[in-house]
Short mmCIF file of C-alpha atoms in Angstrom, two decimals:
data_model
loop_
_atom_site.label_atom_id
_atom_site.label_comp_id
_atom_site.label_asym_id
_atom_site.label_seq_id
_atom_site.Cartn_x
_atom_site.Cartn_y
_atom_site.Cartn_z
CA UNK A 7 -19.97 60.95 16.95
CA UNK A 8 -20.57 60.17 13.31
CA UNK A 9 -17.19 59.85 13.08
CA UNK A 10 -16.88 57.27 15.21
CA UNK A 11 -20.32 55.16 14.01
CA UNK A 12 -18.56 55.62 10.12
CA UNK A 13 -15.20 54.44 11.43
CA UNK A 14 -16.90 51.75 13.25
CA UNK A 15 -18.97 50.45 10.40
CA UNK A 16 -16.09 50.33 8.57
CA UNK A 17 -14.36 48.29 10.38
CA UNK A 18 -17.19 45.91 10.66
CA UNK A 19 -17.43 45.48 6.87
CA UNK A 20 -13.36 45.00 6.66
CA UNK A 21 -14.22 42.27 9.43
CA UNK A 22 -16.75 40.91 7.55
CA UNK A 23 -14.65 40.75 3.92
CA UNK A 24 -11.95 38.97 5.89
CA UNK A 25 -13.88 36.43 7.50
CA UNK A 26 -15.71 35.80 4.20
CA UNK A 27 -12.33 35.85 2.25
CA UNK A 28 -10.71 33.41 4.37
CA UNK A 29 -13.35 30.64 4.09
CA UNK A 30 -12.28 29.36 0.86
CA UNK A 31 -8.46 29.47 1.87
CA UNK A 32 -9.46 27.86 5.13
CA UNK A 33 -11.42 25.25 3.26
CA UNK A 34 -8.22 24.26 1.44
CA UNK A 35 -6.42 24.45 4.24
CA UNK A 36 -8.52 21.75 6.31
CA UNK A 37 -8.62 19.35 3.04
CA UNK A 38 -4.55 19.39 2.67
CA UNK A 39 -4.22 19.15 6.42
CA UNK A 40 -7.77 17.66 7.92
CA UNK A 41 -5.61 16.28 11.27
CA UNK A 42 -5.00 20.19 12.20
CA UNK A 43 -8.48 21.37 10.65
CA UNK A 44 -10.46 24.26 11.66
CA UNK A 45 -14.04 24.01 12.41
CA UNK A 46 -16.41 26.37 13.87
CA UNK A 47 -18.96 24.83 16.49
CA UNK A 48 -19.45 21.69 17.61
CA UNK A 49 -19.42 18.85 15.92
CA UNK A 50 -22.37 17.06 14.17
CA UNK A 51 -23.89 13.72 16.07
CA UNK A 52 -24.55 10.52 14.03
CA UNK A 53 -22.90 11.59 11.01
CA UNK A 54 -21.14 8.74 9.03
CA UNK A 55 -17.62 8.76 7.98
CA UNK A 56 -16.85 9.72 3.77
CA UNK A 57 -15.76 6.71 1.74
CA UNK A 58 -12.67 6.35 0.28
CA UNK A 59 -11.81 8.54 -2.78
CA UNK A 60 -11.89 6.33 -5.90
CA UNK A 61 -9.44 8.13 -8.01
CA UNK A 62 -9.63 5.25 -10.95
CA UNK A 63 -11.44 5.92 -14.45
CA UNK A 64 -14.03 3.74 -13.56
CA UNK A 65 -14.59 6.17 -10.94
CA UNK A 66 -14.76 9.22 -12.52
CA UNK A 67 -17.23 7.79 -15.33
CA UNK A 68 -19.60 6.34 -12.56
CA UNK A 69 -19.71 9.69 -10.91
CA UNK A 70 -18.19 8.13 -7.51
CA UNK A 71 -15.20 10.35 -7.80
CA UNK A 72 -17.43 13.63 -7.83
CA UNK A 73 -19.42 12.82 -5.34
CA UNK A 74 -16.84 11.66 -2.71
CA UNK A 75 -14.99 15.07 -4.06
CA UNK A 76 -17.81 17.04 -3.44
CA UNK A 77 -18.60 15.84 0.15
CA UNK A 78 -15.17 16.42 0.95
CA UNK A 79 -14.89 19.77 0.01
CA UNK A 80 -18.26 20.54 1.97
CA UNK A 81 -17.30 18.52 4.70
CA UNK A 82 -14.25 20.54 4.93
CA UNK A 83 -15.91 24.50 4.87
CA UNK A 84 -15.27 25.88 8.52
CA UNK A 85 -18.97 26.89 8.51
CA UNK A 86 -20.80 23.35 7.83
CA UNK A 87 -21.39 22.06 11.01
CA UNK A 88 -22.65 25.33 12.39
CA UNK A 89 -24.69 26.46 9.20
CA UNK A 90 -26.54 23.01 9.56
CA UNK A 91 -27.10 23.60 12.96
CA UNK A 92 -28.90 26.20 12.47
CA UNK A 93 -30.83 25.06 9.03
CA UNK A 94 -32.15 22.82 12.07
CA UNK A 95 -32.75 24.63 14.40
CA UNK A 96 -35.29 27.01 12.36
CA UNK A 97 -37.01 24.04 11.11
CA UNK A 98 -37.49 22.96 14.81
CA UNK A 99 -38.33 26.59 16.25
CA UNK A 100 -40.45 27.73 13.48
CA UNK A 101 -42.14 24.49 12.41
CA UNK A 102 -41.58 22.02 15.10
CA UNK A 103 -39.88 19.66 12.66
CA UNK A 104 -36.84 17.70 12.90
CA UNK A 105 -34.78 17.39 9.47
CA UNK A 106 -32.71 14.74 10.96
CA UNK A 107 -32.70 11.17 8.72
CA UNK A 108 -35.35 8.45 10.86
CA UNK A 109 -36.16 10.88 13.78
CA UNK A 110 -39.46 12.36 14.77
CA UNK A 111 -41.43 13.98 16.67
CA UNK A 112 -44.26 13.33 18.51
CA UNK A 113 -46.49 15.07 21.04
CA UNK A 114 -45.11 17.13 23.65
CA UNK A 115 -41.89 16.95 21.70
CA UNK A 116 -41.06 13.72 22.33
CA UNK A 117 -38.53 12.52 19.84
CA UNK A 118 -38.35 8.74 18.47
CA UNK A 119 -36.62 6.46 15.86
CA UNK A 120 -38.91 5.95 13.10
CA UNK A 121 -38.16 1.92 12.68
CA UNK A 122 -39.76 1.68 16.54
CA UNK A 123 -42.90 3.19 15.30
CA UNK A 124 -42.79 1.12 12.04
CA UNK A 125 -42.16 -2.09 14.43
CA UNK A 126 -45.00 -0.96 16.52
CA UNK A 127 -47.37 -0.65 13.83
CA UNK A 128 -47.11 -3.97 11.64
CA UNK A 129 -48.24 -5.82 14.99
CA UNK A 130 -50.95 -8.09 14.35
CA UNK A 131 -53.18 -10.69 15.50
CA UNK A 132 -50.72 -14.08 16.18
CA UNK A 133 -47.80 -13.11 15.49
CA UNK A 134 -46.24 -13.75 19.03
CA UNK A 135 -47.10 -17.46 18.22
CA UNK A 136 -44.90 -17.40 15.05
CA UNK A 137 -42.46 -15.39 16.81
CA UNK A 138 -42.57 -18.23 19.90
CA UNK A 139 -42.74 -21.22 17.52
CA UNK A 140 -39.36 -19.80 15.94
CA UNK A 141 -37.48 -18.85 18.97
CA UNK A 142 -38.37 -21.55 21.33
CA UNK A 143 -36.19 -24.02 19.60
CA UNK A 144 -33.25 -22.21 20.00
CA UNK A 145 -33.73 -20.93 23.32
CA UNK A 146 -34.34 -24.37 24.59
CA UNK A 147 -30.89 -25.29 23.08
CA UNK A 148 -29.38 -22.56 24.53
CA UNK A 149 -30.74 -22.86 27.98
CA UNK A 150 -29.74 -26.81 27.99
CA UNK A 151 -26.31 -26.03 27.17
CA UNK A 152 -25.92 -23.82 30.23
CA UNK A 153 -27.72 -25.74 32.39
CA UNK A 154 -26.24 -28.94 31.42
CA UNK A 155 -23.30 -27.07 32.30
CA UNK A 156 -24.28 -26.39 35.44
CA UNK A 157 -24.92 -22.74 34.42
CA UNK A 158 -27.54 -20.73 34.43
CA UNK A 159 -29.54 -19.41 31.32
CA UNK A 160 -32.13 -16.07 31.76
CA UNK A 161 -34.04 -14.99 28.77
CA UNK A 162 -34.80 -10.99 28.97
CA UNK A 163 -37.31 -8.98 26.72
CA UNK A 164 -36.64 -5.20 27.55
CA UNK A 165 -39.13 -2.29 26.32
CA UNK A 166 -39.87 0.27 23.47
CA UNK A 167 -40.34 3.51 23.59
CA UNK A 168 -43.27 3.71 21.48
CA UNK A 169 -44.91 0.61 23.28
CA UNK A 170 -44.48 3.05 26.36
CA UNK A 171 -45.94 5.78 25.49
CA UNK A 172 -47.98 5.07 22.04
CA UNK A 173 -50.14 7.91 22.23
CA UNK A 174 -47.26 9.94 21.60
CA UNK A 175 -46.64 8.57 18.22
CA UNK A 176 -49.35 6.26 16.72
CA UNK A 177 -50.32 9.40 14.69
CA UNK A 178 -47.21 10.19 12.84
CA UNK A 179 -48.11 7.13 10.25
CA UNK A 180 -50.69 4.75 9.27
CA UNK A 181 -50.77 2.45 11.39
CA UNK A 182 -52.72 -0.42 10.22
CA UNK A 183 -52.46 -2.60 13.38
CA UNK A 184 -55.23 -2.79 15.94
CA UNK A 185 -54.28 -1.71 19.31
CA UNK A 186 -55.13 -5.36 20.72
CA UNK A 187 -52.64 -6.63 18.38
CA UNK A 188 -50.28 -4.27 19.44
CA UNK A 189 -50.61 -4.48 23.33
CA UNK A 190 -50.76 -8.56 23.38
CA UNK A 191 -47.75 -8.78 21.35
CA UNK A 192 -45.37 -9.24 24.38
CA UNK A 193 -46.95 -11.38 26.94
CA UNK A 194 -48.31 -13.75 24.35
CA UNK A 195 -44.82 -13.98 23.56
CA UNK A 196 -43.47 -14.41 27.07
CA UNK A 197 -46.35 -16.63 27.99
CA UNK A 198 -45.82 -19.09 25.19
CA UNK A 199 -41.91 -19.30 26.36
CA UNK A 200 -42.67 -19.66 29.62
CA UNK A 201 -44.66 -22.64 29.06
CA UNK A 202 -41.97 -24.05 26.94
CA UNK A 203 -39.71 -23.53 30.31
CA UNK A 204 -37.88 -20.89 29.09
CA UNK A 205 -36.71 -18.77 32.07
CA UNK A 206 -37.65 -14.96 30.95
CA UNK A 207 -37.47 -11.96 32.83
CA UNK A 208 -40.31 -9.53 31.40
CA UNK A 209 -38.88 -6.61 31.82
CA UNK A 210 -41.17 -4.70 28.88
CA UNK A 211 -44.45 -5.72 30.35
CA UNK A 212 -42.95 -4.79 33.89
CA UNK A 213 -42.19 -0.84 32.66
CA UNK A 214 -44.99 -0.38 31.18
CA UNK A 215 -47.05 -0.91 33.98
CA UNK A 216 -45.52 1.35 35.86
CA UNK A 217 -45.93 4.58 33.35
CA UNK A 218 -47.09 7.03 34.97
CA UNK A 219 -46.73 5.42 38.54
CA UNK A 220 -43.38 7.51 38.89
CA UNK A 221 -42.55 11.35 39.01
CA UNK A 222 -40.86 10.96 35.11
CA UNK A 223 -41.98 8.78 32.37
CA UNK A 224 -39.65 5.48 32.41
CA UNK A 225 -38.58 6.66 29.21
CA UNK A 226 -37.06 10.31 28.62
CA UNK A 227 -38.21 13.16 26.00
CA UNK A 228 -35.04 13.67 24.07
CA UNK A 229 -33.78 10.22 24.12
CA UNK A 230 -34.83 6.25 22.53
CA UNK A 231 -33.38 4.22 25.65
CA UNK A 232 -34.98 3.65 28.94
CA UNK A 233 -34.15 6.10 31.87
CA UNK A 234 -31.58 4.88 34.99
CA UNK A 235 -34.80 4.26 37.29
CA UNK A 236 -36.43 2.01 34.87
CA UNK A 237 -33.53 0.57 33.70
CA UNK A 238 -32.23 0.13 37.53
CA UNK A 239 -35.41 -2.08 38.27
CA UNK A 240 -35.29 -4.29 35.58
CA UNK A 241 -31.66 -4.96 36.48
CA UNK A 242 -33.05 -6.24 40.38
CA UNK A 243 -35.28 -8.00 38.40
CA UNK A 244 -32.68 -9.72 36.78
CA UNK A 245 -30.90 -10.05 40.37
CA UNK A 246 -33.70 -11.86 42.00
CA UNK A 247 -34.62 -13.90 38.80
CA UNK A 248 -31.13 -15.41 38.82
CA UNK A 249 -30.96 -15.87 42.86
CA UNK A 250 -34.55 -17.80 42.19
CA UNK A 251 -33.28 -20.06 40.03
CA UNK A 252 -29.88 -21.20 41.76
CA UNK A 253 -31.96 -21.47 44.89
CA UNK A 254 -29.70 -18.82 47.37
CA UNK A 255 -28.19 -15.00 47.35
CA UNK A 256 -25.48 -15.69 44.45
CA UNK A 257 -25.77 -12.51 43.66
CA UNK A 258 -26.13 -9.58 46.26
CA UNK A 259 -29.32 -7.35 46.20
CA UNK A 260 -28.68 -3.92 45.78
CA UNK A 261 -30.87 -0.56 46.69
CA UNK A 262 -30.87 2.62 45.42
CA UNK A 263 -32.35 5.92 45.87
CA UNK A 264 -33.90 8.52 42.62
CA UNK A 265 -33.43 12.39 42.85
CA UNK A 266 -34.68 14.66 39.57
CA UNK A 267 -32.38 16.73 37.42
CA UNK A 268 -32.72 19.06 34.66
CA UNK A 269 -31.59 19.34 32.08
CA UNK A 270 -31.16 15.86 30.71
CA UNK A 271 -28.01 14.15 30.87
CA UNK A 272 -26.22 11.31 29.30
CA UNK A 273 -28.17 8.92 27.50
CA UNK A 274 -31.40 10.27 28.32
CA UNK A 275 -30.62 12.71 25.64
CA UNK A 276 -29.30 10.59 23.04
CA UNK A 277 -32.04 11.65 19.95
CA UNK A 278 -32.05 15.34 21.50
CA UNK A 279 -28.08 15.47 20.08
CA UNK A 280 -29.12 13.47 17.12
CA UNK A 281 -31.16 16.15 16.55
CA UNK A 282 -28.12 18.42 15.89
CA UNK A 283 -29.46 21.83 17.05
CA UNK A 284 -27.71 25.19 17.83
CA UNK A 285 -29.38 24.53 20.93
CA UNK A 286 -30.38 21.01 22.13
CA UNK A 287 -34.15 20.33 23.66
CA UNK A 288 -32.63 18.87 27.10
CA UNK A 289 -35.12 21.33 29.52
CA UNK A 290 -36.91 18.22 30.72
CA UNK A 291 -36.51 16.14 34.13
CA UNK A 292 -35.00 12.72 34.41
CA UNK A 293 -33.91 10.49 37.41
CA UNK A 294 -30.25 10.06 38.55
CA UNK A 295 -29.49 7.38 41.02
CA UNK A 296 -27.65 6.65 44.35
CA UNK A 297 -27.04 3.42 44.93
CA UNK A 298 -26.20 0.51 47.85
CA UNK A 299 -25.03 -2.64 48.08
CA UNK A 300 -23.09 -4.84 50.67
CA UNK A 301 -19.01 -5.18 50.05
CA UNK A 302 -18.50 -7.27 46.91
CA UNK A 303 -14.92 -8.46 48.53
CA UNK A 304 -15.41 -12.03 48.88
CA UNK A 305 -18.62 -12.78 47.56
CA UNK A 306 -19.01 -15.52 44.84
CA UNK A 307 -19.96 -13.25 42.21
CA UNK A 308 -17.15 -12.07 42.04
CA UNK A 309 -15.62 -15.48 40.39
CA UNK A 310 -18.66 -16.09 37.95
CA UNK A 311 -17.53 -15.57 34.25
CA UNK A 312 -20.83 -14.27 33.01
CA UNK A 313 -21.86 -12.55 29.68
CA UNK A 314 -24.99 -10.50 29.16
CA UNK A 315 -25.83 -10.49 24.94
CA UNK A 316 -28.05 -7.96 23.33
CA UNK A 317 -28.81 -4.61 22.34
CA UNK A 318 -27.73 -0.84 23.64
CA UNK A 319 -30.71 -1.43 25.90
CA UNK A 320 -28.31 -2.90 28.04
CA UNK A 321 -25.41 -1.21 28.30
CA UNK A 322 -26.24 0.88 31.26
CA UNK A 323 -27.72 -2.90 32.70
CA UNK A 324 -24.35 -4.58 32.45
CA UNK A 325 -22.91 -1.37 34.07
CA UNK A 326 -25.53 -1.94 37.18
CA UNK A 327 -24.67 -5.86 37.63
CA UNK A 328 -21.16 -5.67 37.61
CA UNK A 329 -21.01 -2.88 39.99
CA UNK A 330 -23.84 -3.09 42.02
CA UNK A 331 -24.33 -7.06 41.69
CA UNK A 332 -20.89 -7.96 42.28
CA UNK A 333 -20.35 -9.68 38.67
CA UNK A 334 -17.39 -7.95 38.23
CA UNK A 335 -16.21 -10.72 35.40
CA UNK A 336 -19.48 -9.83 33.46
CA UNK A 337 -18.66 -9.50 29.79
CA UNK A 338 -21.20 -7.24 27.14
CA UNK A 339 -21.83 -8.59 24.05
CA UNK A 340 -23.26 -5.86 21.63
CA UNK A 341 -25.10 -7.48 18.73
CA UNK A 342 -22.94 -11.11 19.83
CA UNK A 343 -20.49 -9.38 16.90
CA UNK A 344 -20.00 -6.18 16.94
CA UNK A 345 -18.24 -5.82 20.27
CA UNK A 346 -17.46 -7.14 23.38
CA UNK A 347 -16.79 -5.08 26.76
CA UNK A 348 -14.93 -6.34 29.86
CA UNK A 349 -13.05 -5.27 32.44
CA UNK A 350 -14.19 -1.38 31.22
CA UNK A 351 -11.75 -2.72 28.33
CA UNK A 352 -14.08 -2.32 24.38
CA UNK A 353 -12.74 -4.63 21.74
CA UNK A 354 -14.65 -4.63 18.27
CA UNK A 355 -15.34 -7.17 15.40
CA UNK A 356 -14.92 -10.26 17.57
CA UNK A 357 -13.18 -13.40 15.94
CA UNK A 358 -14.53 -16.59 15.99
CA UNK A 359 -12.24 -17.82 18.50
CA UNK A 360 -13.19 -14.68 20.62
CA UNK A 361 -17.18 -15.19 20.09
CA UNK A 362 -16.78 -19.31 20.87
CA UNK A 363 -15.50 -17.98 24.52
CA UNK A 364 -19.24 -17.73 25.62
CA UNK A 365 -19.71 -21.80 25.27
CA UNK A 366 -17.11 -21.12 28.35
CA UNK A 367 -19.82 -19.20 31.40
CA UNK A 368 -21.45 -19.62 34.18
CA UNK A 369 -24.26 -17.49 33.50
CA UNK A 370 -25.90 -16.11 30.14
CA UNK A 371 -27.85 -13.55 29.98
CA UNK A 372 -29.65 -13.11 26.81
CA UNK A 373 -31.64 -9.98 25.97
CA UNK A 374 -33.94 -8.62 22.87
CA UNK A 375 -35.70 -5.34 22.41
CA UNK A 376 -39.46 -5.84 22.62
CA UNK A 377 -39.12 -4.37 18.93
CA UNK A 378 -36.57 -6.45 16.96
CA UNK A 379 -37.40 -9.41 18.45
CA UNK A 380 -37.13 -12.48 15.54
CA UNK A 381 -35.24 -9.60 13.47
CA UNK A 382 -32.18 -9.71 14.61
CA UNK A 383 -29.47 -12.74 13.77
CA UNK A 384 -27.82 -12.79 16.81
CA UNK A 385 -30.07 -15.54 18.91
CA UNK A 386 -29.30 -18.26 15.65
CA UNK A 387 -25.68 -16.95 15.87
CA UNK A 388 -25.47 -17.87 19.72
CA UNK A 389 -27.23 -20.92 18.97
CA UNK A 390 -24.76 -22.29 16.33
CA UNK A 391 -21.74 -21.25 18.34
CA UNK A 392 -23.19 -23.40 21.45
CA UNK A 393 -24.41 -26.63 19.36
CA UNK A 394 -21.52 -26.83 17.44
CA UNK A 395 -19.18 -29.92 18.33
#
C-alpha cells in the first residue's frame, strides 16, 4: 500500500513538472502560430483586440513596442484566461466585488454599467427643458420629412436600468442629484415634445410603472438591457402607436404568452459574462416568450421599407416587429453608423451612400436610451442626412 501511494505521488509530481514545463513552450507555440493556439477555458467576454506591433525606433523609445510585446506574450500563456477567471471569481465569492473595468454591483447582486449610474446621478432640476429646447428642432425636421413624405415618424425613449430599480444602486456613489430631479427627468422631457407635436412612444415611463407589477423585475440581475416581457410590451406599444397615427391596422397586433426560466439566458445575462467568472451568477428567473400573430402573407407590412435607429435597447425590438408585426423589410440602424441589419444580413461602417438610404422609408422609428439622451450624435446625424438637398 505505501508502495502504491509513493508510486502514485510520483507520478503526480512528474504530471505536474510536465504541465508546468510545457507552458512556456506552449506559450511560444501559440505566438508563432496564434490561428492553431491552445487555450485552456473559455474565453474572456468584452476583452478588446491588441494593437498592432510597432516594430519602428520610434516605437521602441516610446515604450509602445514593449508594451504591445508584453500583452502579447501574456495574452498568449495557455493559463490566462482561466487564471483570471478565477482572480475573479475569489474577489466575487470572498468579497462580493467585481474587478471587471465599469461594472458593479449593487444590492442583491444586481450588476450595472457604471456610466448609467453616473447618468442617473447628474440629473437636476430643468434639465429636460434644455434637453427639449435642443432636440425639438430636429425632431420636428425629421418628423416633417417623413410625413411630408407621406411616411410616418415615431419618436421612442426606452428605459435604464438604474432609473428602474434606483435603490439598487444610488449608494455605490455620490450622488448629488435630488430624487425629484431624477424621477421628472423623463416625462418633463416627453411632455415638452409632445406639446411640440412630436409623436413619442414613452416606453421608460411605461416600465417603470409596472416594476414590481410582474413575477420578475422588467429588468434582469446579471444583465444592463430590458428583459423579453418588458421589451415585448413596449414593442405593442410601438404597434398601436403607429396603427393610431395612420388611422387603421397597418400593422398586425400580436399576443404573446410569459413562462419563467432559470438560469438566465441570452441577453438577460449580458454583465453576468462580462463579469468573467469561473462560474457565472445566472441562478436567477427571467421571462421567455410565446408568441401569436395572424399570417403575415399578404398583409401591407410586408411592403413597408421601414428602419428603426438607436441603441442595443432595440435589437431584440426590431427582432419582435419584423417577425411578429409583419415588417419584414425593417432595417436596424445601430448608432445610425456603426451598423445596419436587414434581412438577418449585418453590414458594418455604413457609407454615406448606404446611410442617405433612410431619406428613402415609409416609416422611421427613432429611439434613445432614457440615459444618453442629448449625448449621443446620432439624432443631428439623421437630421443632416434628411435636410440635406
Amino acid at each position: 500500500m505505501a508502495a502504491l501511494t509513493t508510486s502514485r505521488g510520483r507520478w503526480l509530481r512528474r504530471l505536474a513538472a510536465g504541465a508546468f514545463l510545457a507552458m512556456p513552450v506552449l506559450t511560444l507555440w501559440n505566438l508563432a502560430v496564434p490561428s492553431h493556439a491552445v487555450r485552456i477555458g473559455p474565453a474572456l467576454v468584452g476583452v478588446t483586440q491588441q494593437g498592432p506591433l510597432d516594430a519602428s525606433l520610434h516605437g521602441f523609445l516610446d515604450g509602445a513596442l514593449q508594451k504591445v510585446a508584453a500583452l502579447r506574450i501574456a495574452d498568449a500563456m495557455p493559463l490566462r484566461r482561466t487564471l483570471i477567471r478565477l482572480n475573479n471569481q475569489i474577489a466575487y465569492s470572498l468579497f462580493g466585488e467585481i474587478t471587471a473595468p465599469g461594472l458593479l454591483i449593487g444590492r442583491d447582486g444586481e450588476l450595472v454599467q457604471r456610466s448609467y449610474l453616473e447618468e442617473y446621478c447628474s440629473r437636476t432640476i430643468g434639465q429636460a427643458d434644455a434637453m427639449a429646447d435642443a432636440a425639438i428642432p430636429l425632431l420636428r425636421d425629421i418628423q416633417a420629412f417623413y410625413r411630408g413624405r407621406g411616411g410616418g415618424f415615431l419618436y421612442i425613449v426606452t428605459p435604464s436600468k438604474v432609473a428602474d430599480m434606483p435603490d439598487k444602486f444610488t449608494h455605490l456613489m455620490t450622488c448629488p442629484s435630488t430624487p425629484q430631479a431624477r424621477a421628472e427627468l423623463v416625462p418633463a422631457y416627453v411632455a415638452r415634445l409632445r406639446a411640440a407635436g412630436i409623436e413619442v412612444v414613452d416606453a421608460a415611463s411605461s416600465t417603470h410603472a409596472r416594476r414590481h407589477g410582474d413575477a420578475v423585475e422588467p429588468f434582469p440581475r446579471g444583465g444592463i438591457h430590458w428583459n423579453e416581457l418588458a421589451m415585448a410590451r413596449a414593442s405593442r406599444q410601438i404597434v398601436d402607436a403607429v396603427n393610431a397615427q395612420v388611422g387603421r391596422e397597418l400593422l398586425p397586433p400580436f399576443s404573446f404568452t410569459a413562462r419563467i426560466v432559470r438560469p438566465a439566458e441570452g441577453r438577460d445575462r449580458d454583465l453576468a459574462e462580462l463579469a468573467n467568472l469561473l462560474v457565472a451568477p445566472i441562478d436567477y428567473p427571467t421571462p421567455r416568450l410565446t408568441y401569436s400573430h395572424p399570417p403575415c402573407a399578404g398583409r401591407e407590412a410586408t411592403r413597408i421599407d421601414a428602419a428603426i435607429v438607436g441603441t442595443s435597447f432595440v435589437d431584440p425590438v426590431s427582432e419582435v416587429l419584423t417577425e411578429q408585426a409583419c415588417l419584414t423589410r425593417l432595417g436596424q440602424y445601430f448608432y445610425l453608423k456603426l451598423g445596419r441589419s436587414r434581412g438577418g444580413v449585418r453590414q458594418n461602417q455604413l457609407s454615406e451612400a448606404e446611410l442617405r438610404e433612410v431619406r428613402d422609408v415609409d416609416l422611421m422609428l427613432l429611439e434613445e436610451n432614457e440615459s444618453l439622451i442629448g449625448r449621443q450624435q446620432y439624432l443631428s446625424l439623421l437630421h443632416q442626412i434628411v435636410t440635406a438637398p
